[in-house]
PDB file of C-alpha atoms in Angstrom:
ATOM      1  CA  UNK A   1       7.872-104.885 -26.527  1.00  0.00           C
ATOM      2  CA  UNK A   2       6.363-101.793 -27.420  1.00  0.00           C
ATOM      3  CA  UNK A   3       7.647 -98.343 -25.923  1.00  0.00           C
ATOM      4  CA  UNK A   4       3.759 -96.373 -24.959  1.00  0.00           C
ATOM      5  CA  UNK A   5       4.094 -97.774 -21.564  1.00  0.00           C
ATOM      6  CA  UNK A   6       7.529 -95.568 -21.029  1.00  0.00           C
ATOM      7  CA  UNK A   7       5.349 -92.572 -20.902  1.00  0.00           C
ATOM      8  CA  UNK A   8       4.854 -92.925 -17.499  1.00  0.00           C
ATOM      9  CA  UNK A   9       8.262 -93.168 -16.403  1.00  0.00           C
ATOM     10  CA  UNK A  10      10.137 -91.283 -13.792  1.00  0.00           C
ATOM     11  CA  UNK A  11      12.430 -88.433 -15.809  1.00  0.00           C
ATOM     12  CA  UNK A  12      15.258 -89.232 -13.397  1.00  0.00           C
ATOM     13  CA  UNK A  13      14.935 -92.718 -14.044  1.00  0.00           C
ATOM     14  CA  UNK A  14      15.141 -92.665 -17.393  1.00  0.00           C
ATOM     15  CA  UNK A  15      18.146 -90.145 -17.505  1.00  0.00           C
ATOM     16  CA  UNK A  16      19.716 -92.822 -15.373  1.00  0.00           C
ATOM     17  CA  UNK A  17      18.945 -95.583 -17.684  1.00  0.00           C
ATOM     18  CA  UNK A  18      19.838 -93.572 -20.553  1.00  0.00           C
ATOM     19  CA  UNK A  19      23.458 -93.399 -18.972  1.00  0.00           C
ATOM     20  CA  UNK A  20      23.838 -96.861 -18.668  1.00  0.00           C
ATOM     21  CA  UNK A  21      22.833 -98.173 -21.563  1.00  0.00           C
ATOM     22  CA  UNK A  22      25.575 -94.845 -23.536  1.00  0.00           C
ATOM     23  CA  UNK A  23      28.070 -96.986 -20.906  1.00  0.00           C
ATOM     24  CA  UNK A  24      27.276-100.397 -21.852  1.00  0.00           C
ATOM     25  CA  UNK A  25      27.457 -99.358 -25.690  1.00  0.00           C
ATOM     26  CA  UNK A  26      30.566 -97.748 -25.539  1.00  0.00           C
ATOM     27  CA  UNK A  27      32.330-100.181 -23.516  1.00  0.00           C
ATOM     28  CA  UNK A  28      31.721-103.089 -25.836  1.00  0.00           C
ATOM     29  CA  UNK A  29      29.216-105.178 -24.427  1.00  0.00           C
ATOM     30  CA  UNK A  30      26.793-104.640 -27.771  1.00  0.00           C
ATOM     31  CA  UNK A  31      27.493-105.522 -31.451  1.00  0.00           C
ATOM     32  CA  UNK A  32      25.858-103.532 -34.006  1.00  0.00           C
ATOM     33  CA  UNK A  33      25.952-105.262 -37.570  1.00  0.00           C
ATOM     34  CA  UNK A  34      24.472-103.253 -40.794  1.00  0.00           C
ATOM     35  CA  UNK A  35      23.327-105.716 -43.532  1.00  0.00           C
ATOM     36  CA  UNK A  36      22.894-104.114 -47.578  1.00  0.00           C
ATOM     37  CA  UNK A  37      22.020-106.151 -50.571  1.00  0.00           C
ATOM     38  CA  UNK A  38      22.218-103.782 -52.741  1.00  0.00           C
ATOM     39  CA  UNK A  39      20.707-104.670 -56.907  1.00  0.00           C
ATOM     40  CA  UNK A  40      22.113-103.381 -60.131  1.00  0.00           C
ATOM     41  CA  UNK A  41      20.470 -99.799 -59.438  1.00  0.00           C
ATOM     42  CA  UNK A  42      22.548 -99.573 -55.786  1.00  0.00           C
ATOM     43  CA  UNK A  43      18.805 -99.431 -54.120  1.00  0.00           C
ATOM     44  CA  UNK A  44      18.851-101.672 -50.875  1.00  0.00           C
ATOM     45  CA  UNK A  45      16.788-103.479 -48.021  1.00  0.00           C
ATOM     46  CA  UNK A  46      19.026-102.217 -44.709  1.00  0.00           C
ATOM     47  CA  UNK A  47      18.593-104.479 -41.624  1.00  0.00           C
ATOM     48  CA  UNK A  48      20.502-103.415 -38.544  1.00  0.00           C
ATOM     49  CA  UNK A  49      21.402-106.411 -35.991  1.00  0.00           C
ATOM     50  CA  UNK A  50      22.867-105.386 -32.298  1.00  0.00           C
ATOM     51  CA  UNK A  51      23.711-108.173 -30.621  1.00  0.00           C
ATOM     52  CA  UNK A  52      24.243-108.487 -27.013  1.00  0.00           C
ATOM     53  CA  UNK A  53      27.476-109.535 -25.562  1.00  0.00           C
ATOM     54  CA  UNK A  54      28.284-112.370 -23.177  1.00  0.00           C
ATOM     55  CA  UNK A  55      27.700-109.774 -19.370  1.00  0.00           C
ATOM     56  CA  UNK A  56      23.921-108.727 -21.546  1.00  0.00           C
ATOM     57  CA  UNK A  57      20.857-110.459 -20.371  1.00  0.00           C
ATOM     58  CA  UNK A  58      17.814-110.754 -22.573  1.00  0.00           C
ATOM     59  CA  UNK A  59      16.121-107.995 -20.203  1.00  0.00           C
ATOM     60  CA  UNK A  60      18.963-105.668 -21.003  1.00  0.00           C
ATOM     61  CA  UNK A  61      18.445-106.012 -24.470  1.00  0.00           C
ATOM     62  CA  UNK A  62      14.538-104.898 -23.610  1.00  0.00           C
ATOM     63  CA  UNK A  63      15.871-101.707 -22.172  1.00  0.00           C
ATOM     64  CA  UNK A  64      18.187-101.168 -24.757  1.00  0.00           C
ATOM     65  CA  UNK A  65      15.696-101.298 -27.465  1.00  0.00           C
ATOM     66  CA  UNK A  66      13.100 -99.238 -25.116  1.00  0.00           C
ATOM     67  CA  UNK A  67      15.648 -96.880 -25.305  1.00  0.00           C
ATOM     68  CA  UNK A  68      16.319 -96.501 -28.634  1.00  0.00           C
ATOM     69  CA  UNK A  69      12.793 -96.266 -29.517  1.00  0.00           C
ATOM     70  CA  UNK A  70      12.573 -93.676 -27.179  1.00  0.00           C
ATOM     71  CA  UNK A  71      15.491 -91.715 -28.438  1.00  0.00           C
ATOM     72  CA  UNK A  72      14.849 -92.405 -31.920  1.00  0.00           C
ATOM     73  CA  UNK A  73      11.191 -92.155 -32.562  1.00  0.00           C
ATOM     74  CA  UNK A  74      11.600 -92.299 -36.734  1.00  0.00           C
ATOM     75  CA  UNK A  75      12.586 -95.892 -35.160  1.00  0.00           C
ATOM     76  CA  UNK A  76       8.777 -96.719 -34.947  1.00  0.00           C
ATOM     77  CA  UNK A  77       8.017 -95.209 -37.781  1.00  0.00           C
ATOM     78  CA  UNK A  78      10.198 -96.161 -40.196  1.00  0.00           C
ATOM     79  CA  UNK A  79      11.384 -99.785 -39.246  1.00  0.00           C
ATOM     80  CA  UNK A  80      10.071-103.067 -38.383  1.00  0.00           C
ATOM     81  CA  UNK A  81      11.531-103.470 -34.647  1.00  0.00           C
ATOM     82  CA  UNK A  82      12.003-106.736 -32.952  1.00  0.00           C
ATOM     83  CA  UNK A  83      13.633-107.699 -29.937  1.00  0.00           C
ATOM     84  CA  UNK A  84      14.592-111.377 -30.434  1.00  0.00           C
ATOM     85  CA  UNK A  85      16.614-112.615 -27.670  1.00  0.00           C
ATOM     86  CA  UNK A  86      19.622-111.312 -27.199  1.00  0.00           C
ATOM     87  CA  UNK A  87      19.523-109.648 -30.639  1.00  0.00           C
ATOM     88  CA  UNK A  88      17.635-106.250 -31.343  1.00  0.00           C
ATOM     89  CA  UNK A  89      16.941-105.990 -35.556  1.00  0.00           C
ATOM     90  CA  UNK A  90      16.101-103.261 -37.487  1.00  0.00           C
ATOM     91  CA  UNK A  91      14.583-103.928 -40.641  1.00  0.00           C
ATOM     92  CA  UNK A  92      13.762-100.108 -42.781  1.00  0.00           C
ATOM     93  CA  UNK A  93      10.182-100.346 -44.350  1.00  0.00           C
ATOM     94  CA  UNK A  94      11.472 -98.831 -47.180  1.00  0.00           C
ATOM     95  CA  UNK A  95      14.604 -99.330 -49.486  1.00  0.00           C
ATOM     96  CA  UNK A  96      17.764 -97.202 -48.649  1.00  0.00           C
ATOM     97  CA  UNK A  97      19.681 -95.847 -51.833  1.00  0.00           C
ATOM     98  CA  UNK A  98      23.517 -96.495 -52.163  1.00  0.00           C
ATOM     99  CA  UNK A  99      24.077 -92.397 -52.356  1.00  0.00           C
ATOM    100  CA  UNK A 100      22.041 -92.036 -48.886  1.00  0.00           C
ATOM    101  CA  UNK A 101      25.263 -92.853 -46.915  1.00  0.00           C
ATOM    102  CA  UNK A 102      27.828 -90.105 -47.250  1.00  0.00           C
ATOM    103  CA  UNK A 103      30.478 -92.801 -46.641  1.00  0.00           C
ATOM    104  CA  UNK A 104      29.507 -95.328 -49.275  1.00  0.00           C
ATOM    105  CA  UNK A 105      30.033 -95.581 -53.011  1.00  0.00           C
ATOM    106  CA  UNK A 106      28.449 -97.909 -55.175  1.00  0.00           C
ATOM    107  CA  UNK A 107      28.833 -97.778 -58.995  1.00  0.00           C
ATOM    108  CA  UNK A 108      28.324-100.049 -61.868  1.00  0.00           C
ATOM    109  CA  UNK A 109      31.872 -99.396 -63.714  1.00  0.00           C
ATOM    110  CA  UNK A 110      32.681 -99.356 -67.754  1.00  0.00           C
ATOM    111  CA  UNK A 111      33.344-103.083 -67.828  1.00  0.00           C
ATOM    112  CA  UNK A 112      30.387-104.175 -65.799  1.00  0.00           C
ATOM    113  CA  UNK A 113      31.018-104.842 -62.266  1.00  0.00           C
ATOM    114  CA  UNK A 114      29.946-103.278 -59.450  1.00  0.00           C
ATOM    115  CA  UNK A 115      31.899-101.364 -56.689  1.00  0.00           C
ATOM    116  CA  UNK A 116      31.358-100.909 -53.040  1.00  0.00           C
ATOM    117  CA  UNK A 117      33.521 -98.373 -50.924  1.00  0.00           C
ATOM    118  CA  UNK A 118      33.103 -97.724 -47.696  1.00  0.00           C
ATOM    119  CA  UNK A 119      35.253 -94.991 -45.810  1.00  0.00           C
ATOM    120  CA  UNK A 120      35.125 -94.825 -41.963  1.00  0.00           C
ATOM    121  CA  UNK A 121      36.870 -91.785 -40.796  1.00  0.00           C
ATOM    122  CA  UNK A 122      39.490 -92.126 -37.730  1.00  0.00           C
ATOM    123  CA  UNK A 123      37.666 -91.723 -34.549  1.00  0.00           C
ATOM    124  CA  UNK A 124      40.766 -92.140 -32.466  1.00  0.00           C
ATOM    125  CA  UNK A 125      43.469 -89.726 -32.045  1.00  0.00           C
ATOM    126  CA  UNK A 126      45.645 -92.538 -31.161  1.00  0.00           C
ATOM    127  CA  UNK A 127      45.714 -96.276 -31.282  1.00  0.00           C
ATOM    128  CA  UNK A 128      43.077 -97.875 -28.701  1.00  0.00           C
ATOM    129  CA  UNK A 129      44.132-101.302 -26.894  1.00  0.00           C
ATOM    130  CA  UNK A 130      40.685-102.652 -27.093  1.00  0.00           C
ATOM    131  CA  UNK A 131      40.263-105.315 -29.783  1.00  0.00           C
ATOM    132  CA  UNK A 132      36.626-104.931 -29.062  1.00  0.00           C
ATOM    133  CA  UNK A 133      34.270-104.906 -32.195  1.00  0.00           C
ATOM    134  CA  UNK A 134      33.110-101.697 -33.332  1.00  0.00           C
ATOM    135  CA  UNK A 135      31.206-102.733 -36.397  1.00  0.00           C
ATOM    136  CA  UNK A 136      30.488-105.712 -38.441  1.00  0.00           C
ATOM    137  CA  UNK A 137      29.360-104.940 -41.803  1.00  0.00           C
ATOM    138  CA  UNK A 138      27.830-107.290 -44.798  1.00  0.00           C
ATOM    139  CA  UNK A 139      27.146-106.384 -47.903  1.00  0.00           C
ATOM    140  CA  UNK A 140      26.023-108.363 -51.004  1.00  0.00           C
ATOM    141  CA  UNK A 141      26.715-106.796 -54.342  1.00  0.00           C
ATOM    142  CA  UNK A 142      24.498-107.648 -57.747  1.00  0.00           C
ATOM    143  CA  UNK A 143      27.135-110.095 -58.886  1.00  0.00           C
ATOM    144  CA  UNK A 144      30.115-112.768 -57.889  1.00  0.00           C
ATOM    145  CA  UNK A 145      32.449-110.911 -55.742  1.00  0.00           C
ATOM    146  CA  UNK A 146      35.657-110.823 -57.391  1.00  0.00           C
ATOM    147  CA  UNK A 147      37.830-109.000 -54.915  1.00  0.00           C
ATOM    148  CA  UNK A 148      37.554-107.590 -51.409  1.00  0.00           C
ATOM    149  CA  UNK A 149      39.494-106.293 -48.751  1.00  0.00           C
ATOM    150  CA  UNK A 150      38.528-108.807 -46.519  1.00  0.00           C
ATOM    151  CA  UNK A 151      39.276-112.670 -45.877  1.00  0.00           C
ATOM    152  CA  UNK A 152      35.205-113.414 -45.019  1.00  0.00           C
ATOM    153  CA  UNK A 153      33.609-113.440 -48.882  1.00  0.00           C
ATOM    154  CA  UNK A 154      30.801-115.839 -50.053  1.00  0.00           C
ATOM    155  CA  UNK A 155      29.988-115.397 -53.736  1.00  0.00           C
ATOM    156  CA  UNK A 156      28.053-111.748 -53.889  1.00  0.00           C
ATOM    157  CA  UNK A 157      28.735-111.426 -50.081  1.00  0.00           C
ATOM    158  CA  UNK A 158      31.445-109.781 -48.209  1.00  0.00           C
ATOM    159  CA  UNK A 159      31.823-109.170 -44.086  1.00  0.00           C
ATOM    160  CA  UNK A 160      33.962-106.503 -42.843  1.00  0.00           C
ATOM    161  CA  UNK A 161      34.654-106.873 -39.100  1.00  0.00           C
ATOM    162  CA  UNK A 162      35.992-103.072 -37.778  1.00  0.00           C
ATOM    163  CA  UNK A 163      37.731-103.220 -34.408  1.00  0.00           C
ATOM    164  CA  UNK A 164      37.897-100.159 -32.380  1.00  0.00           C
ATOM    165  CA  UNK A 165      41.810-100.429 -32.306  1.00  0.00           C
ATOM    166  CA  UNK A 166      42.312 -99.842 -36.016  1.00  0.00           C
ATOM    167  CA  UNK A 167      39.689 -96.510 -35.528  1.00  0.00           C
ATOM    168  CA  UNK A 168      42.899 -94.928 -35.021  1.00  0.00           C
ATOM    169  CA  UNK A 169      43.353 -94.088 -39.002  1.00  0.00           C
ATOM    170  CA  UNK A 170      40.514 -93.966 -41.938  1.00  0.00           C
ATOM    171  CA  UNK A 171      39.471 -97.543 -43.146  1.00  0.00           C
ATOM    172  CA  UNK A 172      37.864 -98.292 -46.774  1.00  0.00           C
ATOM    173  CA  UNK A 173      36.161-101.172 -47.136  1.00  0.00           C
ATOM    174  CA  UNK A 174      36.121-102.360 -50.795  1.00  0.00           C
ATOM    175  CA  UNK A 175      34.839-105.092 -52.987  1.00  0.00           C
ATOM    176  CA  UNK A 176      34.615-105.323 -56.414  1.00  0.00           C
ATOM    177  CA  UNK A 177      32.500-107.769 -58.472  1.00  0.00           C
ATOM    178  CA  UNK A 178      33.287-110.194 -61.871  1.00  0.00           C
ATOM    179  CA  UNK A 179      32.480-108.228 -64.553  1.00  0.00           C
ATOM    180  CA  UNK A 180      29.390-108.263 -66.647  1.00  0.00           C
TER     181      UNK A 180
END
Protein backbone atom coordinates (compact mmCIF):
# COMPACT_ATOMS: atom_id res chain seq x y z
CA UNK A 1 0.00 0.00 0.00
CA UNK A 2 1.70 3.06 -0.63
CA UNK A 3 0.86 6.36 1.41
CA UNK A 4 0.77 9.36 -1.89
CA UNK A 5 -2.86 8.77 -2.10
CA UNK A 6 -3.27 10.17 1.75
CA UNK A 7 -2.51 13.53 0.40
CA UNK A 8 -5.83 14.13 -0.34
CA UNK A 9 -7.32 13.35 2.83
CA UNK A 10 -9.65 15.31 4.98
CA UNK A 11 -7.32 16.98 8.03
CA UNK A 12 -10.15 16.13 10.43
CA UNK A 13 -10.24 12.77 9.27
CA UNK A 14 -7.00 11.97 9.65
CA UNK A 15 -6.68 13.62 13.20
CA UNK A 16 -9.50 11.23 13.93
CA UNK A 17 -7.77 8.26 12.60
CA UNK A 18 -4.65 9.26 14.12
CA UNK A 19 -6.54 8.95 17.58
CA UNK A 20 -7.63 5.67 17.05
CA UNK A 21 -4.99 3.98 15.90
CA UNK A 22 -2.66 6.01 19.49
CA UNK A 23 -5.94 4.03 21.22
CA UNK A 24 -5.68 0.77 19.64
CA UNK A 25 -1.75 0.80 20.28
CA UNK A 26 -1.89 1.62 23.68
CA UNK A 27 -4.57 -0.61 24.66
CA UNK A 28 -2.88 -3.75 23.45
CA UNK A 29 -4.43 -4.80 20.43
CA UNK A 30 -0.80 -4.52 18.40
CA UNK A 31 2.50 -6.39 19.04
CA UNK A 32 5.59 -4.73 18.10
CA UNK A 33 8.66 -7.23 17.94
CA UNK A 34 12.38 -5.75 17.19
CA UNK A 35 14.63 -8.45 15.60
CA UNK A 36 18.95 -7.80 15.79
CA UNK A 37 21.51 -10.23 14.59
CA UNK A 38 24.10 -8.56 15.49
CA UNK A 39 28.12 -10.03 14.02
CA UNK A 40 31.37 -9.91 15.88
CA UNK A 41 31.65 -5.98 15.16
CA UNK A 42 27.93 -5.39 17.04
CA UNK A 43 26.76 -3.98 13.37
CA UNK A 44 23.12 -5.33 12.68
CA UNK A 45 20.18 -5.87 10.08
CA UNK A 46 17.00 -4.42 12.39
CA UNK A 47 13.56 -5.72 11.24
CA UNK A 48 10.60 -4.44 13.19
CA UNK A 49 7.37 -6.87 13.17
CA UNK A 50 3.85 -5.37 14.65
CA UNK A 51 1.53 -7.80 14.67
CA UNK A 52 -2.10 -7.36 14.92
CA UNK A 53 -4.08 -8.77 17.70
CA UNK A 54 -7.10 -11.06 17.64
CA UNK A 55 -10.17 -7.57 17.54
CA UNK A 56 -7.42 -6.22 14.27
CA UNK A 57 -8.60 -6.85 10.81
CA UNK A 58 -6.19 -6.93 7.91
CA UNK A 59 -7.71 -3.37 6.85
CA UNK A 60 -6.74 -2.04 10.23
CA UNK A 61 -3.39 -3.06 9.82
CA UNK A 62 -3.56 -0.89 6.28
CA UNK A 63 -4.41 2.15 8.31
CA UNK A 64 -2.04 1.50 10.82
CA UNK A 65 0.83 1.32 8.52
CA UNK A 66 -0.71 4.43 6.41
CA UNK A 67 -0.30 6.00 9.48
CA UNK A 68 2.94 5.41 10.40
CA UNK A 69 4.23 6.26 7.10
CA UNK A 70 2.55 9.30 7.42
CA UNK A 71 3.88 10.17 10.80
CA UNK A 72 7.18 8.84 10.19
CA UNK A 73 8.25 9.79 6.75
CA UNK A 74 12.23 8.56 7.33
CA UNK A 75 9.81 5.32 7.29
CA UNK A 76 9.84 5.49 3.39
CA UNK A 77 13.00 6.42 3.18
CA UNK A 78 14.90 4.43 5.17
CA UNK A 79 13.06 0.96 5.35
CA UNK A 80 11.65 -1.62 3.20
CA UNK A 81 7.78 -1.45 4.31
CA UNK A 82 5.38 -4.24 3.85
CA UNK A 83 2.07 -4.82 5.03
CA UNK A 84 1.65 -8.63 5.04
CA UNK A 85 -1.52 -9.61 6.54
CA UNK A 86 -2.02 -8.98 9.75
CA UNK A 87 1.68 -8.21 10.26
CA UNK A 88 3.31 -4.73 9.33
CA UNK A 89 7.53 -5.32 8.95
CA UNK A 90 10.09 -3.01 8.93
CA UNK A 91 13.17 -4.03 7.46
CA UNK A 92 16.16 -0.74 7.74
CA UNK A 93 18.02 -0.49 4.31
CA UNK A 94 20.96 -0.04 6.08
CA UNK A 95 22.74 -1.80 9.10
CA UNK A 96 22.05 -0.34 12.65
CA UNK A 97 25.22 -0.27 15.01
CA UNK A 98 24.98 -1.86 18.57
CA UNK A 99 26.00 1.83 20.16
CA UNK A 100 22.93 3.47 18.11
CA UNK A 101 20.49 2.41 20.91
CA UNK A 102 21.13 4.32 24.10
CA UNK A 103 19.67 1.30 25.95
CA UNK A 104 21.78 -1.48 24.50
CA UNK A 105 25.29 -2.73 25.14
CA UNK A 106 27.06 -5.06 23.13
CA UNK A 107 30.75 -5.94 23.73
CA UNK A 108 33.10 -8.64 22.81
CA UNK A 109 34.65 -9.30 26.50
CA UNK A 110 38.48 -10.41 27.50
CA UNK A 111 37.68 -14.10 27.20
CA UNK A 112 35.79 -13.95 23.96
CA UNK A 113 32.15 -13.89 24.22
CA UNK A 114 29.88 -11.49 23.43
CA UNK A 115 27.40 -9.49 25.66
CA UNK A 116 24.02 -8.07 25.07
CA UNK A 117 22.28 -5.69 27.69
CA UNK A 118 19.34 -4.21 27.28
CA UNK A 119 17.86 -1.69 29.96
CA UNK A 120 14.18 -0.59 29.68
CA UNK A 121 13.52 2.14 32.07
CA UNK A 122 10.19 1.93 34.36
CA UNK A 123 7.39 3.49 32.54
CA UNK A 124 4.94 2.86 35.32
CA UNK A 125 4.76 4.60 38.52
CA UNK A 126 3.05 1.65 39.86
CA UNK A 127 2.35 -1.92 38.98
CA UNK A 128 -0.21 -2.19 35.90
CA UNK A 129 -2.82 -5.24 35.95
CA UNK A 130 -2.55 -5.75 32.29
CA UNK A 131 -0.47 -8.80 31.34
CA UNK A 132 -0.69 -7.41 27.89
CA UNK A 133 2.61 -7.58 25.78
CA UNK A 134 4.54 -4.55 25.54
CA UNK A 135 7.49 -5.80 23.59
CA UNK A 136 8.91 -8.93 22.25
CA UNK A 137 12.46 -8.73 21.53
CA UNK A 138 15.02 -11.30 19.61
CA UNK A 139 18.31 -11.02 19.34
CA UNK A 140 21.01 -13.36 17.91
CA UNK A 141 24.51 -12.83 19.15
CA UNK A 142 27.87 -13.92 16.97
CA UNK A 143 28.16 -17.12 18.96
CA UNK A 144 26.28 -20.10 21.10
CA UNK A 145 24.35 -18.39 23.72
CA UNK A 146 25.62 -19.46 26.92
CA UNK A 147 23.38 -17.66 29.36
CA UNK A 148 20.31 -15.44 29.27
CA UNK A 149 17.80 -14.04 31.33
CA UNK A 150 15.20 -15.65 29.65
CA UNK A 151 13.65 -19.32 29.35
CA UNK A 152 13.11 -18.86 25.19
CA UNK A 153 17.02 -19.42 23.84
CA UNK A 154 17.94 -21.30 20.58
CA UNK A 155 21.70 -21.57 20.10
CA UNK A 156 22.85 -17.71 19.16
CA UNK A 157 19.15 -16.66 19.71
CA UNK A 158 17.40 -15.31 22.65
CA UNK A 159 13.49 -13.84 22.95
CA UNK A 160 12.63 -11.54 25.63
CA UNK A 161 8.84 -11.16 26.01
CA UNK A 162 8.24 -7.58 28.20
CA UNK A 163 4.75 -7.33 29.67
CA UNK A 164 3.43 -4.00 30.50
CA UNK A 165 2.87 -5.16 34.21
CA UNK A 166 6.54 -5.60 35.03
CA UNK A 167 7.08 -1.73 33.32
CA UNK A 168 6.58 -0.87 36.80
CA UNK A 169 10.57 -1.13 37.66
CA UNK A 170 13.76 -1.05 35.10
CA UNK A 171 14.27 -4.46 33.24
CA UNK A 172 17.80 -5.65 31.69
CA UNK A 173 17.71 -8.05 29.33
CA UNK A 174 21.01 -10.03 29.18
CA UNK A 175 22.68 -12.82 27.36
CA UNK A 176 25.98 -13.80 27.26
CA UNK A 177 27.68 -16.09 24.71
CA UNK A 178 30.36 -19.37 25.03
CA UNK A 179 33.48 -17.96 24.89
CA UNK A 180 35.84 -17.77 22.00
Amino acid sequence: MECRRWARVNPKSLILCLLGSVCMLISGCYEPILSLDFNEEGVSPLTITVIGGDMVSEEDMNVVFSQLTMLIPELLKNYDCRVEGKQIVLTRRDFALAQDFPYITFKKQADGSYLFEAAIPALYATEQESDDIFMTLRVSLPRTINMANTIDVNDRTATWTVRKNQLHKAQRLRAVTIAG
